[in-house]
Each structure stands twice: as structure tokens, then as C-alpha cells.
Short mmCIF file of C-alpha atoms in Angstrom, two decimals:
data_model
loop_
_atom_site.label_atom_id
_atom_site.label_comp_id
_atom_site.label_asym_id
_atom_site.label_seq_id
_atom_site.Cartn_x
_atom_site.Cartn_y
_atom_site.Cartn_z
CA MET A 1 13.63 -10.59 19.34
CA LYS A 2 14.20 -8.07 16.56
CA THR A 3 10.97 -8.03 14.55
CA LEU A 4 9.86 -6.55 11.26
CA VAL A 5 6.32 -5.78 10.12
CA LEU A 6 6.66 -5.31 6.36
CA GLY A 7 3.83 -3.82 4.31
CA MET A 8 4.15 -4.52 0.61
CA GLY A 9 2.20 -3.01 -2.24
CA ASN A 10 1.70 -0.02 -4.45
CA THR A 11 -0.75 2.58 -3.16
CA LEU A 12 -1.16 3.93 -6.70
CA LEU A 13 -2.64 0.63 -7.95
CA CYS A 14 -6.02 0.47 -6.25
CA ASP A 15 -6.29 -2.60 -3.96
CA ASP A 16 -2.60 -3.49 -4.39
CA GLY A 17 -1.81 -0.93 -1.69
CA ILE A 18 -3.62 -2.80 1.08
CA GLY A 19 -0.40 -4.27 2.54
CA ILE A 20 1.08 -0.81 2.98
CA ILE A 21 -2.19 0.57 4.38
CA ILE A 22 -2.38 -2.25 6.96
CA LYS A 23 1.24 -1.62 7.96
CA ARG A 24 0.48 2.11 8.47
CA TYR A 25 -2.73 1.32 10.37
CA LEU A 26 -0.88 -1.05 12.71
CA GLU A 27 2.09 1.24 13.14
CA GLN A 28 -0.11 4.18 14.07
CA LYS A 29 -2.01 2.16 16.67
CA LEU A 30 0.96 0.32 18.18
CA ASN A 31 3.09 3.48 18.38
CA THR A 32 0.46 5.06 20.67
CA LEU A 33 0.98 2.37 23.33
CA SER A 34 3.57 2.61 26.08
CA PHE A 35 5.78 -0.40 26.61
CA ASP A 36 7.92 -1.70 29.46
CA GLY A 37 11.46 -2.00 28.20
CA VAL A 38 12.59 -1.77 24.59
CA ARG A 39 10.20 -2.73 21.84
CA GLU A 40 12.05 -4.19 18.92
CA ILE A 41 9.40 -3.95 16.21
CA ASP A 42 10.27 -2.05 13.06
CA PHE A 43 7.63 -1.04 10.53
CA VAL A 44 8.78 -0.85 6.91
CA GLU A 45 6.98 -0.62 3.59
CA THR A 46 8.12 -1.40 0.09
CA SER A 47 6.90 -1.80 -3.47
CA TRP A 48 9.74 -4.18 -4.29
CA GLY A 49 10.42 -7.89 -3.86
CA GLY A 50 13.00 -10.28 -5.29
CA PHE A 51 16.62 -9.43 -4.55
CA ARG A 52 15.62 -6.32 -2.59
CA ILE A 53 13.67 -8.37 -0.09
CA ILE A 54 17.00 -9.82 1.12
CA ASP A 55 18.22 -6.36 2.15
CA ILE A 56 14.94 -5.55 3.88
CA LEU A 57 14.76 -8.80 5.89
CA THR A 58 18.45 -9.06 6.79
CA GLY A 59 19.14 -8.71 10.51
CA TYR A 60 15.67 -9.58 11.78
CA ASP A 61 14.77 -12.61 13.91
CA TYR A 62 11.07 -12.60 13.01
CA ALA A 63 9.07 -10.99 10.21
CA VAL A 64 5.40 -10.48 9.44
CA ILE A 65 4.75 -9.58 5.81
CA VAL A 66 1.43 -8.11 4.67
CA ASP A 67 0.58 -7.92 0.97
CA SER A 68 -2.26 -8.32 -1.49
CA ILE A 69 -2.82 -11.48 -3.48
CA LYS A 70 -5.08 -12.36 -6.38
CA THR A 71 -5.78 -16.09 -6.57
CA ALA A 72 -9.43 -15.87 -7.70
CA ASN A 73 -9.98 -18.93 -5.44
CA LYS A 74 -11.26 -16.99 -2.42
CA PRO A 75 -13.63 -14.04 -2.03
CA GLN A 76 -12.31 -10.49 -2.01
CA GLY A 77 -11.10 -9.62 1.49
CA TYR A 78 -10.21 -13.19 2.47
CA ILE A 79 -7.01 -13.22 4.54
CA HIS A 80 -4.53 -15.95 3.66
CA HIS A 81 -2.02 -16.87 6.40
CA LEU A 82 1.03 -18.35 4.72
CA LYS A 83 4.58 -19.39 5.40
CA PRO A 84 7.34 -18.78 2.81
CA ASN A 85 7.08 -22.31 1.40
CA ASP A 86 3.32 -21.87 0.86
CA LEU A 87 3.58 -18.54 -0.86
CA LEU A 88 1.82 -18.04 -4.13
CA PRO A 89 3.52 -15.57 -6.49
CA THR A 90 2.46 -11.95 -6.17
CA LEU A 91 3.34 -8.90 -8.19
CA ARG A 92 6.35 -8.07 -5.99
CA LEU A 93 7.38 -11.48 -4.74
CA THR A 94 8.16 -12.76 -8.21
CA SER A 95 8.85 -11.19 -11.60
CA TYR A 96 10.35 -12.02 -14.98
CA HIS A 97 13.43 -9.87 -14.27
CA ASP A 98 14.03 -10.82 -10.66
CA ILE A 99 13.79 -13.82 -8.35
CA ASN A 100 10.81 -15.08 -6.39
CA PHE A 101 10.52 -14.92 -2.62
CA ALA A 102 11.58 -18.52 -1.93
CA THR A 103 14.63 -18.15 -4.20
CA ALA A 104 15.57 -14.89 -2.46
CA LEU A 105 15.48 -16.65 0.92
CA LYS A 106 17.57 -19.55 -0.41
CA LEU A 107 20.10 -17.11 -1.92
CA ALA A 108 20.32 -15.24 1.39
CA GLU A 109 21.01 -18.54 3.15
CA THR A 110 23.77 -19.32 0.63
CA LEU A 111 25.27 -15.87 1.24
CA ASN A 112 25.09 -16.41 5.01
CA ALA A 113 22.83 -13.37 5.40
CA LYS A 114 21.06 -13.26 8.76
CA MET A 115 17.47 -13.78 7.73
CA PRO A 116 14.47 -14.22 10.05
CA SER A 117 14.16 -17.75 11.40
CA ASP A 118 10.38 -17.33 11.34
CA ILE A 119 8.28 -15.50 8.75
CA ASP A 120 4.50 -15.17 8.68
CA ILE A 121 2.77 -13.79 5.61
CA PHE A 122 -0.72 -12.34 5.50
CA ALA A 123 -2.06 -11.86 1.99
CA VAL A 124 -5.42 -10.16 1.49
CA GLU A 125 -7.37 -11.42 -1.50
CA VAL A 126 -8.07 -8.56 -3.92
CA GLU A 127 -9.79 -8.20 -7.27
CA ASP A 128 -8.33 -4.98 -8.65
CA ASN A 129 -4.57 -4.61 -8.35
CA TYR A 130 -3.92 -3.00 -11.76
CA THR A 131 -6.21 0.04 -12.01
CA ILE A 132 -4.36 3.28 -11.36
CA SER A 133 -6.21 4.70 -8.37
CA GLU A 134 -5.24 5.95 -4.94
CA HIS A 135 -8.24 4.27 -3.32
CA ILE A 136 -8.84 0.79 -1.95
CA ASN A 137 -12.25 -0.63 -2.80
CA PRO A 138 -14.70 -0.24 0.10
CA GLU A 139 -15.27 -4.01 0.10
CA LEU A 140 -11.75 -4.35 1.55
CA TRP A 141 -11.96 -1.77 4.32
CA GLU A 142 -13.09 -4.32 6.91
CA SER A 143 -10.10 -6.53 5.98
CA ILE A 144 -7.71 -3.81 7.13
CA LYS A 145 -8.89 -4.19 10.72
CA LYS A 146 -9.25 -7.98 10.52
CA CYS A 147 -5.76 -8.52 9.11
CA SER A 148 -4.32 -6.11 11.69
CA GLU A 149 -5.96 -8.15 14.45
CA CYS A 150 -4.30 -11.29 13.02
CA VAL A 151 -0.89 -9.59 13.08
CA ILE A 152 -1.41 -8.38 16.65
CA LYS A 153 -2.31 -11.93 17.77
CA LEU A 154 0.96 -13.21 16.31
CA LEU A 155 2.96 -10.42 17.95
CA GLU A 156 1.30 -11.28 21.27
CA LYS A 157 2.03 -14.99 20.71
CA HIS A 158 5.70 -14.12 20.23
CA GLN A 159 5.52 -11.97 23.40
CA LEU A 160 6.33 -8.81 21.48
CA LEU A 161 3.40 -6.83 22.84
CA LEU A 162 4.00 -6.84 26.58
CA ASN A 163 1.90 -3.80 27.33
CA ASP A 164 -0.10 -4.78 30.41
CA LYS A 165 -3.20 -5.27 28.24
CA GLN A 166 -3.53 -1.64 27.25
CA ASP A 167 -6.33 -0.71 24.89
CA LEU A 168 -5.64 -2.53 21.63
CA GLU A 169 -9.08 -1.68 20.25
CA LEU A 170 -8.60 -0.99 16.56
CA PRO A 171 -10.67 1.71 14.87
CA GLU A 172 -13.27 0.83 12.26
CA ILE A 173 -12.79 2.15 8.75
CA LYS A 174 -16.29 3.15 7.72
CA ASN A 175 -15.67 5.73 5.01
CA ALA A 176 -13.01 7.31 2.82
CA ASN A 177 -12.24 9.93 5.49
CA ASP A 178 -11.36 7.17 7.98
CA LEU A 179 -9.04 5.62 5.39
CA CYS A 180 -7.31 8.80 4.19
CA LYS A 181 -5.03 9.16 7.23
CA TYR A 182 -3.34 5.90 6.18
CA TYR A 183 -3.36 6.77 2.51
CA THR A 184 -1.19 9.81 2.01
CA GLU A 185 2.05 9.54 0.11
CA GLU A 186 3.45 12.33 2.25
CA TYR A 187 3.54 9.68 5.00
CA SER A 188 6.90 9.91 6.75
CA GLY A 189 7.50 6.14 7.10
CA ILE A 190 7.97 5.33 3.41
CA ASN A 191 11.21 3.58 2.47
#
């Protein structure tokens, strides 16, 4: 099953970058494991939504999307697990000059684009997604590991991590130095 883990956000807007940081954190850990056979998990990150999300999702059977969300209904760091029909608008998944996520999926269906038959969305509740800063608030650091564990459980459920139970212990992020290896814009995986 061709699978996409998509991190969304903007690492220049404080907590808004958490989706991209989680994607990098997961990618770094999962790429260190050896797998029997071919692993069909791609890791992609983007700051865009709307029409562009169609191009990113096309050709995949399953997708996990990780992003920030600001509902003010849950505490900072709360991890929402959503399906496309449940999705609340976020900065990238809807805009005044583009289409929202649900409309993009419907348009892709109309265009007969091969979109994932199953999409899971993890949205981490944030408070500050507008301040220009290349740092995620320390209150969210624990959410990086917790959300990554949620994604790994789904990948295991879909039998995408057949690795003979290798060490999937995720590192703690205790300080800015632990975080910085996931937070450099020289990172080679940026699309």
C-alpha cells in the first residue's frame, strides 16, 4: 500500500511548524530501521493546502497528515485525530483565495485523480501560530513524541511497519538542542 506521511506547517511561524517537525522526527526514526521487502512510505512536507494538496496526495492509497490547529476548545498540545469530513479549517487547509480540504478532495474525485481511499489527520492544538519565530513553544515538545507514537500505531495497524519489532523507542525532546536537529531549513527533505 503506497503511503504518505505529510507534515504541514510553516516553521517560520512559531508553533505552526509542528506538523513539519513531527514529520521530520518520524522520518528520521523510521529511516533508521531495516525492513523486510519494500517499504512504501513517503515523507513529504508542505506549507500549502487547497488545490496543491491534490497534487501531493495523488497516487497514494493511504495518507497520514500532521498539522497544527487552533480551536481554543482544547489545551495546547492536545492531539486531535480527525478524518477529512471532521476537519476544522486550518491556515493551509482553507483560505480566501483557494479551496478547503474537503472541496479539494471532492474536486479530485470529479477529475478522477487517484486519491487515498483512507486519510487520517492528526492536528496538534497550538496557541501561537502567527508569531514569526523559528522555535516551537516548549509546552509542545512532548506532543511531538506523543503524536509520532499515534502515527506509528496507525502505520502498524495498516501493517506498514513490518520490522520484526525493532526498537521503535522515540527520543524525548527535553531542550532546544534536542529539537534543533528537526528544525533546520537546510533539511534535505523539504518540498
